[in-house]
Short mmCIF file of C-alpha atoms in Angstrom, two decimals:
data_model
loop_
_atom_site.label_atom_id
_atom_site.label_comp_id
_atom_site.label_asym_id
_atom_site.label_seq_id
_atom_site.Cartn_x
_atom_site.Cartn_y
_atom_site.Cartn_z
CA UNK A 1 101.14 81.49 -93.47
CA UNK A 2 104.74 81.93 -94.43
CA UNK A 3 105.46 83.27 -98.06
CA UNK A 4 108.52 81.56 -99.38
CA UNK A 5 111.17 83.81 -100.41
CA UNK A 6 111.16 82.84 -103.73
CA UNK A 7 108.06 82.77 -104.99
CA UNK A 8 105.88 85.67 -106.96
CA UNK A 9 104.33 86.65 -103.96
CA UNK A 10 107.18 87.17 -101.94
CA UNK A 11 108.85 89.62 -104.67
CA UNK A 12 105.13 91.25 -104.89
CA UNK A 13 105.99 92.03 -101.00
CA UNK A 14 109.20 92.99 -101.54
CA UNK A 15 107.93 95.89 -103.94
CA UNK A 16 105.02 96.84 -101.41
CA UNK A 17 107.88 97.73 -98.61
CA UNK A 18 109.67 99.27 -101.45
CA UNK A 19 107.25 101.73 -102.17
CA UNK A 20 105.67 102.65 -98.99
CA UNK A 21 108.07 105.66 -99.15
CA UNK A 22 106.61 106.83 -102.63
CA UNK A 23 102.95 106.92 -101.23
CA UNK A 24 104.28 110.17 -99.35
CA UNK A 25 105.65 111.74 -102.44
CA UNK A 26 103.44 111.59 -105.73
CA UNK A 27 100.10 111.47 -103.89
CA UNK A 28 100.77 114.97 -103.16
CA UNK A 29 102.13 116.94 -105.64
CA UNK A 30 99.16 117.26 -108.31
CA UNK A 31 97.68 119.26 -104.86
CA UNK A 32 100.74 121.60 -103.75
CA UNK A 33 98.72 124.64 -104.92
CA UNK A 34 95.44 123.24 -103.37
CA UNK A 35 96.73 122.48 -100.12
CA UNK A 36 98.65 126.15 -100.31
CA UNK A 37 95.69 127.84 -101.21
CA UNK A 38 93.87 126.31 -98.45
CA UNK A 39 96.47 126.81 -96.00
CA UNK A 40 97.16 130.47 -96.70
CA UNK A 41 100.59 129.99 -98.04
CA UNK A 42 102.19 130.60 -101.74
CA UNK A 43 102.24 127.16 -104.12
CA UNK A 44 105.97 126.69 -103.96
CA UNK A 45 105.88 126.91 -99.84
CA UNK A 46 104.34 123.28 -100.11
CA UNK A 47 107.51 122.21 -101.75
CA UNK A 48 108.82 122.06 -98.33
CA UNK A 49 106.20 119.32 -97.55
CA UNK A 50 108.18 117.47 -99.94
CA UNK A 51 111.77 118.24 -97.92
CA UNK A 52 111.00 117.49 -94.03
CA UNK A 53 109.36 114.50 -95.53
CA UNK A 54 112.68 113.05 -96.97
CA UNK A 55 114.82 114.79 -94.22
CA UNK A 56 112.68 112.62 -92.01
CA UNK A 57 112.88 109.84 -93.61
CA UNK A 58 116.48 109.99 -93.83
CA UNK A 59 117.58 110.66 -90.35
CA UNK A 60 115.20 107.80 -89.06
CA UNK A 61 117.42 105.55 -91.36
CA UNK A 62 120.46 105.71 -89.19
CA UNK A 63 118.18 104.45 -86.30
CA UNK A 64 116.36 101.25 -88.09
CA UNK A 65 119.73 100.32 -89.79
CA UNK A 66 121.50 98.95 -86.78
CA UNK A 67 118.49 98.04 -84.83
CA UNK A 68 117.59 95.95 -87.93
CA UNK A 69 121.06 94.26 -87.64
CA UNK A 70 120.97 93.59 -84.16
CA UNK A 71 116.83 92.54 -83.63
CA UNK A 72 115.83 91.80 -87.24
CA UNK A 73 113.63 92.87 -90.22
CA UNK A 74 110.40 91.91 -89.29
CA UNK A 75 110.30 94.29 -86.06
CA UNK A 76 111.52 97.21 -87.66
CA UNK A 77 109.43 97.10 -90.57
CA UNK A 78 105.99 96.07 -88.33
CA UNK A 79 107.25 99.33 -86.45
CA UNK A 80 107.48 101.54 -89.46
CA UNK A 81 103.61 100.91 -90.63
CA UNK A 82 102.28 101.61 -87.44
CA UNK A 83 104.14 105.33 -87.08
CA UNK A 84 102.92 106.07 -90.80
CA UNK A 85 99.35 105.04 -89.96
CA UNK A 86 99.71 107.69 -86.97
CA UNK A 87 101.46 110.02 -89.02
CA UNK A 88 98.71 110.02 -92.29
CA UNK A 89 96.29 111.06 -89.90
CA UNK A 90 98.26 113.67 -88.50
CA UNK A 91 98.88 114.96 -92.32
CA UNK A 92 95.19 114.62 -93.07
CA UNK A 93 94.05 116.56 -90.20
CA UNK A 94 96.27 119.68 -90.42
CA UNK A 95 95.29 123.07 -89.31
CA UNK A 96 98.17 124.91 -90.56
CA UNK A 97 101.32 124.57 -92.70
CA UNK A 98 103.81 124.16 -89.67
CA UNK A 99 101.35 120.95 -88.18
CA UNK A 100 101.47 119.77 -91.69
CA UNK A 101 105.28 119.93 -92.15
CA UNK A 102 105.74 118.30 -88.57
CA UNK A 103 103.41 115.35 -89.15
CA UNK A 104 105.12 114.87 -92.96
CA UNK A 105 108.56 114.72 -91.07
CA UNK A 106 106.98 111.34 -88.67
CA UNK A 107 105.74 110.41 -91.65
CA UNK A 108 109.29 110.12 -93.60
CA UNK A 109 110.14 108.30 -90.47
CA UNK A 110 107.80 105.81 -90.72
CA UNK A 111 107.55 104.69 -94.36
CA UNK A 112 111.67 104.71 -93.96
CA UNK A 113 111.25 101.38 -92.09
CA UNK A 114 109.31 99.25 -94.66
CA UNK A 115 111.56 101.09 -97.37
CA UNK A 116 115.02 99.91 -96.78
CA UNK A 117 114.10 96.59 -94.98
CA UNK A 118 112.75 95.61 -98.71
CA UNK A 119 116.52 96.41 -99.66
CA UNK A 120 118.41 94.40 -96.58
CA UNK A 121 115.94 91.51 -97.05
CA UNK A 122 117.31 90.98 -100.45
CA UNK A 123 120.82 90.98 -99.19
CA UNK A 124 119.89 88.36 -96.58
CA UNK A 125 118.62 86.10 -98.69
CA UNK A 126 120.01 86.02 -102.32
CA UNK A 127 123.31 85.98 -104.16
CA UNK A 128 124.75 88.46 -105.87
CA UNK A 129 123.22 88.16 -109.46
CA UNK A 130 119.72 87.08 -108.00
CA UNK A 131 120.03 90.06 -105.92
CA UNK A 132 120.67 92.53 -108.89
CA UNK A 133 117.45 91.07 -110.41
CA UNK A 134 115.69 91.67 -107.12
CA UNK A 135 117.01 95.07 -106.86
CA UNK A 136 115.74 95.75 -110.60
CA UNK A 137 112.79 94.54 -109.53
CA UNK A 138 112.22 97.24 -107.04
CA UNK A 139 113.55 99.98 -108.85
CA UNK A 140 110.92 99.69 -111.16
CA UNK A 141 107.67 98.64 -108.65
CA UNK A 142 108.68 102.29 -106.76
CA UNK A 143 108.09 103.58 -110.16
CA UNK A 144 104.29 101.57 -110.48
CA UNK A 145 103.17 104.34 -107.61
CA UNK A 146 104.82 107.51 -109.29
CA UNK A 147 102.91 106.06 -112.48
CA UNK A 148 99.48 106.10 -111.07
CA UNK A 149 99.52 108.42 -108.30
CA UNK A 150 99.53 111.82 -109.58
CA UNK A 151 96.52 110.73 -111.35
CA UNK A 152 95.02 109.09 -108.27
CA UNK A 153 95.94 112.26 -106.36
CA UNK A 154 94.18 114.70 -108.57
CA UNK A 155 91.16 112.28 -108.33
CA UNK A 156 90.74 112.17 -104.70
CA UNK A 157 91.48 115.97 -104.67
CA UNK A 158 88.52 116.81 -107.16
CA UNK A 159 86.30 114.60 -105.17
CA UNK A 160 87.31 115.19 -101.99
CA UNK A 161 89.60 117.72 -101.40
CA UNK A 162 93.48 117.83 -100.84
CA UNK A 163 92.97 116.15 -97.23
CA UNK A 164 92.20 112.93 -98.26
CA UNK A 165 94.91 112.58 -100.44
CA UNK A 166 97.10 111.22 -97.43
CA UNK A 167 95.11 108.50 -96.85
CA UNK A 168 96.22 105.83 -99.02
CA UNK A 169 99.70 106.04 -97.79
CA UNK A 170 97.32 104.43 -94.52
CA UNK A 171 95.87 101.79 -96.57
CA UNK A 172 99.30 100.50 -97.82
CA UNK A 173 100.80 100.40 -94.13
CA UNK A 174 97.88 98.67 -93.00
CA UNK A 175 98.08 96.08 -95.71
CA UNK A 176 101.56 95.72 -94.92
CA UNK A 177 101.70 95.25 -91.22
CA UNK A 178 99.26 92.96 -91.65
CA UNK A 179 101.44 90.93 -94.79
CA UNK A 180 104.88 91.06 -92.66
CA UNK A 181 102.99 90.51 -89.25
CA UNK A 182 101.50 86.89 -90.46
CA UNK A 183 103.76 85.76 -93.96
CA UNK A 184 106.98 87.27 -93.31
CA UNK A 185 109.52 84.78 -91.60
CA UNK A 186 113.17 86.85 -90.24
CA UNK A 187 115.65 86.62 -92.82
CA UNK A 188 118.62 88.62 -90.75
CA UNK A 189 120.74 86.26 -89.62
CA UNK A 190 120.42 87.40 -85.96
CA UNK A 191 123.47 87.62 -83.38
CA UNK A 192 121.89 87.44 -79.80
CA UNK A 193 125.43 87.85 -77.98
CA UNK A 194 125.72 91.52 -79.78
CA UNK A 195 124.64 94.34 -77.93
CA UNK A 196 123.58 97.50 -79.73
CA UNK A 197 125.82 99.68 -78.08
CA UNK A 198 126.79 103.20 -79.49
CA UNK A 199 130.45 102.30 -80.46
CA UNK A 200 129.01 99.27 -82.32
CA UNK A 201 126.79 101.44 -84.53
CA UNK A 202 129.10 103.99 -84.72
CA UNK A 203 132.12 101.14 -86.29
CA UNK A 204 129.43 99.77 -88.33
CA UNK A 205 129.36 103.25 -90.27
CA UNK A 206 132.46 103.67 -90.19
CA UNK A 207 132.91 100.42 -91.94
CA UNK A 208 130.80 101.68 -94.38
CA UNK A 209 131.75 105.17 -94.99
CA UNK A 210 135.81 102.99 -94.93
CA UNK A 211 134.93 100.89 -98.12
CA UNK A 212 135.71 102.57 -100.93
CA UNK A 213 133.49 100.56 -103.45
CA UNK A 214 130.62 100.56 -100.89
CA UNK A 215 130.57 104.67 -100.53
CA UNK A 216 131.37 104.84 -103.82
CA UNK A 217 128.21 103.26 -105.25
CA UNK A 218 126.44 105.21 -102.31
CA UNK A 219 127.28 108.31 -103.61
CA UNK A 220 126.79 107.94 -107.37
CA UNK A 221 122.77 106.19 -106.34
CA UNK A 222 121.77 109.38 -104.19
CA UNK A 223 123.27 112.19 -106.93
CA UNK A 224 121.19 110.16 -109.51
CA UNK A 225 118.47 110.79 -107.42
CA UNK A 226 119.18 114.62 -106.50
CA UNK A 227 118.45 114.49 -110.58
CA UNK A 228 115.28 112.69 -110.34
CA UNK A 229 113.70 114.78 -107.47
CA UNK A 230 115.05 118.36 -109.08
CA UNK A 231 112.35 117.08 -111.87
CA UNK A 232 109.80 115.38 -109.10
CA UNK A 233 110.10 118.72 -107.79
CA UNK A 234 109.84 120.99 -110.65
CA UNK A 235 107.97 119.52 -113.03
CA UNK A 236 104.49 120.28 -110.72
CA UNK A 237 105.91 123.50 -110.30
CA UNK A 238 106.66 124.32 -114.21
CA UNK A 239 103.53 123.08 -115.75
CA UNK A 240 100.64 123.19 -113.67
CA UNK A 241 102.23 126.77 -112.60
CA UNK A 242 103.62 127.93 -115.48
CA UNK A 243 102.10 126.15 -118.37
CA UNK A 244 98.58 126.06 -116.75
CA UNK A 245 98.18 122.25 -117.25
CA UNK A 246 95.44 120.66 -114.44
CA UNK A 247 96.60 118.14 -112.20
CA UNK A 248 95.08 115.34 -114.10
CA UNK A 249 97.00 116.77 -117.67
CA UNK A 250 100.25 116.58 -115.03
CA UNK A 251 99.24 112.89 -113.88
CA UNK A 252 99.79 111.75 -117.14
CA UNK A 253 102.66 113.56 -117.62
CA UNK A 254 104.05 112.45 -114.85
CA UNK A 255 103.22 108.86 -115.13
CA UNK A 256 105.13 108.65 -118.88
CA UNK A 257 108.67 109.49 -117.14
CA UNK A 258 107.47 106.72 -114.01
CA UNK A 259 106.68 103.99 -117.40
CA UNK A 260 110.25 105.53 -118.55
CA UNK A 261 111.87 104.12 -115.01
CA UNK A 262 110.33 100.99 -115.36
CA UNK A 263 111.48 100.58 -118.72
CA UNK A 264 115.19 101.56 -117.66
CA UNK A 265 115.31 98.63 -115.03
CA UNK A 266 113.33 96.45 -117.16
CA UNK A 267 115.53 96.83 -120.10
CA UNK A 268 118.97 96.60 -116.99
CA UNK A 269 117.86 92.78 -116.04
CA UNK A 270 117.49 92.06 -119.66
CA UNK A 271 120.91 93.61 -120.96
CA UNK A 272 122.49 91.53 -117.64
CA UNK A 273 121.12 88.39 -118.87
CA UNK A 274 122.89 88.64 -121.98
CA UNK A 275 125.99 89.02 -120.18
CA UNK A 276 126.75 93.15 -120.35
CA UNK A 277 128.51 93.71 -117.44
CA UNK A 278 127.10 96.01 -114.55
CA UNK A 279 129.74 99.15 -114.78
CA UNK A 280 128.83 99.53 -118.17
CA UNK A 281 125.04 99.58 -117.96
CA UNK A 282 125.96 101.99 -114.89
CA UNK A 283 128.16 104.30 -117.35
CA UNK A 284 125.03 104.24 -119.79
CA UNK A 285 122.87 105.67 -117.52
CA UNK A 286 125.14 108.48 -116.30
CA UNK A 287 125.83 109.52 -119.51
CA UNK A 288 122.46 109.40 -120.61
CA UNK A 289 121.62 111.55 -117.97
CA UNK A 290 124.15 113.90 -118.58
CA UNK A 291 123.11 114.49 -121.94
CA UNK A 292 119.26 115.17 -121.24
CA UNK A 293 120.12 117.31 -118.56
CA UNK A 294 122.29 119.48 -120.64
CA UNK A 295 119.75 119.97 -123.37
CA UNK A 296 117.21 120.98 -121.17
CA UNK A 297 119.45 123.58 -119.32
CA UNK A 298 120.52 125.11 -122.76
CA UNK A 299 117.16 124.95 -124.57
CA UNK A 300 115.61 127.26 -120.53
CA UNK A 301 118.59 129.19 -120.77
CA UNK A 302 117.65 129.94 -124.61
CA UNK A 303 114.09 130.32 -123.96
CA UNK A 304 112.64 127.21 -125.75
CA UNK A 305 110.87 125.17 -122.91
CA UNK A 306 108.29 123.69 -124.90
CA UNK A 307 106.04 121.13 -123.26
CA UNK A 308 107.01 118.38 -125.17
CA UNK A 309 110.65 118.81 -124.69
CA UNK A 310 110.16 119.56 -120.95
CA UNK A 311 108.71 115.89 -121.29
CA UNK A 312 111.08 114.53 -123.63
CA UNK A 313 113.70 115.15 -120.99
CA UNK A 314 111.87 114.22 -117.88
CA UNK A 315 111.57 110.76 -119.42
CA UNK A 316 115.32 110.45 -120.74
CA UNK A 317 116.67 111.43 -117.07
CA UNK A 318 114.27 108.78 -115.50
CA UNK A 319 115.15 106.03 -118.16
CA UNK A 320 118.73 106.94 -117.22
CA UNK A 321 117.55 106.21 -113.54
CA UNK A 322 116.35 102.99 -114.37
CA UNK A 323 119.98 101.72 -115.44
CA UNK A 324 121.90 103.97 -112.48
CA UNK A 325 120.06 102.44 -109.26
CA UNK A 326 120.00 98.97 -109.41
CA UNK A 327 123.16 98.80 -110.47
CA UNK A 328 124.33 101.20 -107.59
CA UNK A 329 122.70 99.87 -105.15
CA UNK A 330 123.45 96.27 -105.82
CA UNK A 331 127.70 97.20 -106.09
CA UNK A 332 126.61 99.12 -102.45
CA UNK A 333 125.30 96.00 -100.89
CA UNK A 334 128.20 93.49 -101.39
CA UNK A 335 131.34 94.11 -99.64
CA UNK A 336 129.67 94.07 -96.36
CA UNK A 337 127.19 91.38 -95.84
CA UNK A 338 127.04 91.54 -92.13
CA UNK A 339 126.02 94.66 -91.56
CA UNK A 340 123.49 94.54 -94.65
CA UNK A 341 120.92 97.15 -92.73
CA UNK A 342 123.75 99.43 -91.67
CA UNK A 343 124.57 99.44 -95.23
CA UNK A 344 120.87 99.93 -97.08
CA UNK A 345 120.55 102.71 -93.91
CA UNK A 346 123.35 104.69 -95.37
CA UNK A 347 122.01 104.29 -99.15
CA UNK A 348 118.91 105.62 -98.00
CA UNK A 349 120.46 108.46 -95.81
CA UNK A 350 122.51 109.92 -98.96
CA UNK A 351 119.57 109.17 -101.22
CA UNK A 352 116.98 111.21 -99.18
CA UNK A 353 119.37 113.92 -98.49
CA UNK A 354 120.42 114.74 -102.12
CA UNK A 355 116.68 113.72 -102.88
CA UNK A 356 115.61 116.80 -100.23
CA UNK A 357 118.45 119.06 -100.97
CA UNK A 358 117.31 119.04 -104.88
CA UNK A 359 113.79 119.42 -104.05
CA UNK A 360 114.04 122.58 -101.76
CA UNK A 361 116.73 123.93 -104.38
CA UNK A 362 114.01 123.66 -106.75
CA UNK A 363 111.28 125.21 -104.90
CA UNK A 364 112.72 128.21 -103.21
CA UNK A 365 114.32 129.01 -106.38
CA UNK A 366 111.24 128.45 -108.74
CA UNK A 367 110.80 132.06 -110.22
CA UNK A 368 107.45 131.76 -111.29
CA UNK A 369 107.93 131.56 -115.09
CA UNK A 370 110.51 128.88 -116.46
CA UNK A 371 112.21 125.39 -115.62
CA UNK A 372 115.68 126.79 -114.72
CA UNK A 373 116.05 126.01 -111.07
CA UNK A 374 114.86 122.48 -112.22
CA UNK A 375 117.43 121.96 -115.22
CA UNK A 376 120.21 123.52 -113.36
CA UNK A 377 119.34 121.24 -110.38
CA UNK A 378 119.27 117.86 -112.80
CA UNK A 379 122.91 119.34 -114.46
CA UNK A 380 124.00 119.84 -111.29
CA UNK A 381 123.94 116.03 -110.02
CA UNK A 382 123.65 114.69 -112.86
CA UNK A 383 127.49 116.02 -113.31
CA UNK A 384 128.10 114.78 -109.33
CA UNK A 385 126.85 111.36 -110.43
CA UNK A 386 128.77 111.07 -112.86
CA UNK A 387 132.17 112.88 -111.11
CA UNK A 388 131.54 110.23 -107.76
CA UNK A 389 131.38 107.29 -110.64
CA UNK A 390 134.84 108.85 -112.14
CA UNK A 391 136.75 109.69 -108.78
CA UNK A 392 135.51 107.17 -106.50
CA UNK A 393 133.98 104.16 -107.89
CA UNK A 394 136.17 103.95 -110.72
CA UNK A 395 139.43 103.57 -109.31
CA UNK A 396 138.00 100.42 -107.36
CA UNK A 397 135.25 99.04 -109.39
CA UNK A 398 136.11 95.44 -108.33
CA UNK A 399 132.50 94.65 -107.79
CA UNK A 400 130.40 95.74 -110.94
CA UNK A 401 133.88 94.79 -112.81
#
């Protein structure tokens, strides 16, 4: 039965593709030092778990964005569940940490698909402000999984160990082939005289990378997220390692600077409503996120990491987040309508990279005792955010005007 595009249940789809990705993220960090100790390898080794996982994700972008334009959504996405099904199991049933880095990299390549189809499908179908509210919409159901699944995580890990903690991501790609195989009508408008040859997907990126408030935006969303991940990253590291805190003390850490996220796109529809205009909420949260990432860079470098400032910033960089990606994303999506999945493969590309480049910063420079390769990671693209907005966007912010 077909689920119309605008009803409740439609946008409750839209976040489930959304968040497919996060299933292979939060799930497993209240267990890095679990799965390390039972795989013979130091704590911050599993970190790179985390990286392969986003690397593969990102480089399976570039494939499902044109193949999206050319044979639809609905394929692509269908395609994407299936490989993560495969993929969890793979994950689940690793001997060693090499078999468990190359099944999380198939993994990142499936839950890409569902991921930035939930993106595209929004540009197919609405107009520019209904598609900002969409957007905000997703930016904050990612954040429902990071909210609940560190908790969840350290659950299944006391019960049943640090294996089963890749099975959900299964569930959620069964419930969604299933959803997009039988309610999901194609909403790419579909060009059966194209062929997908390699110097049409190579001008379709070139169009993008061409448009100046396209890459722009681009940029600025994946350096926001560099931020978010140097914390992702770090924050498992600095106080289950470091503070001693047990995974479920960390869940609920964790979950307060998801709730933050939530509240940052929550309160971004709201403040659009009233009429504030897009660049500014966009400015808001870069300087916000400036700011927290500063203090918590001076206050490691000075030697006063207490928990609840560690927390305090955590949740001031994700509210930041919440104004930053919506808003970026949305400004990314409009100048080139035709080649929507070319475009929402590229935001995802950037995103993942910065997103893996931050976490492996992170971990191989986590010296055992303090947050400072996470704040100097947050500075770090917080400041490149904020630069990209200044240099790039700026100069030709017709779009978020």
């Amino acid at each position: 039965m077909r689920i119309p595009p605008g009803s409740f249940a439609f946008t409750l789809m839209l976040g489930l593709l959304a968040t497919l990705p996060t299933f292979g993220i939060d799930m497993l960090l209240p267990a890095m030092s679990a799965t390390g100790a039972a795989l013979g390898v130091p704590p911050a080794r599993i970190g790179l778990a985390m990286s392969v996982y986003l690397l593969g994700l990102g480089g399976a972008l570039l494939f499902y964005g044109p193949v999206s334009d050319r044979y639809g959504r609905k394929p692509v996405a269908i395609f994407g569940c299936a490989i993560t099904m495969i993929a969890s199991i793979g994950c689940a049933s690793a001997p060693s940490l090499p078999a468990l880095l190359a099944w999380r990299v198939v993994q990142g390549a499936g839950t890409a698909a569902p991921g930035m189809m939930a993106v595209a499908i929004v540009r197919d179908l609405f107009d520019e402000k209904a598609a900002r509210a969409k957007i905000s919409f997703i930016v904050g159901a990612i954040n429902v999984v990071p909210m609940i699944a560190p908790t969840c995580g350290a659950v299944i890990l006391a019960l049943a160990g640090w294996r089963l903690i890749y099975l959900p991501a299964f569930g959620a790609a069964l419930l969604l082939l299933l959803v997009m195989s039988r309610g999901f009508t194609e909403s790419a408008s579909i060009d059966t005289t194209s062929s997908l040859t390699p110097g049409t997907v190579v001008n379709n990126y070139l169009s993008v990378l061409r448009n100046p408030a396209c890459i722009g935006y681009i940029l600025v969303n994946a350096a926001a997220a560099g931020a978010v991940f140097a914390y992702i990253t770090g924050s498992s590291l600095f106080f289950i390692n470091v503070l001693g805190l047990g995974p479920e003390q960390y869940g609920l850490i964790f979950g307060a600077s998801s709730i933050s996220v939530m509240g940052g796109a929550f309160l971004n529809g709201r403040l659009g409503l009233l009429g504030i205009a897009p660049g500014q909420l966009l400015t808001l949260g870069l300087v916000l996120s400036t700011v927290f990432s500063s203090l918590l860079l001076v206050a490691t470098l000075g030697g006063w990491t207490s928990e609840s400032l560690v927390v305090s910033v955590m949740v001031g960089v994700a509210l930041s987040f919440g104004f930053i990606s919506p808003n970026a994303t949305s400004g990314a999506m409009q100048p080139l309508p035709r080649i929507a999945g070319s475009v929402s493969a590229v935001v995802g590309l950037l995103q993942t990279t910065a997103s893996a480049g931050s976490s492996a910063v992170v971990a191989i420079f986590f010296d055992g005792h303090s947050a400072l390769s996470m704040a100097g990671a947050m500075l770090f693209f917080s400041l490149l955010a904020a630069g990209f907005y200044l240099r790039v966007v700026y100069p030709d912010r017709k779009i978020l005007a």
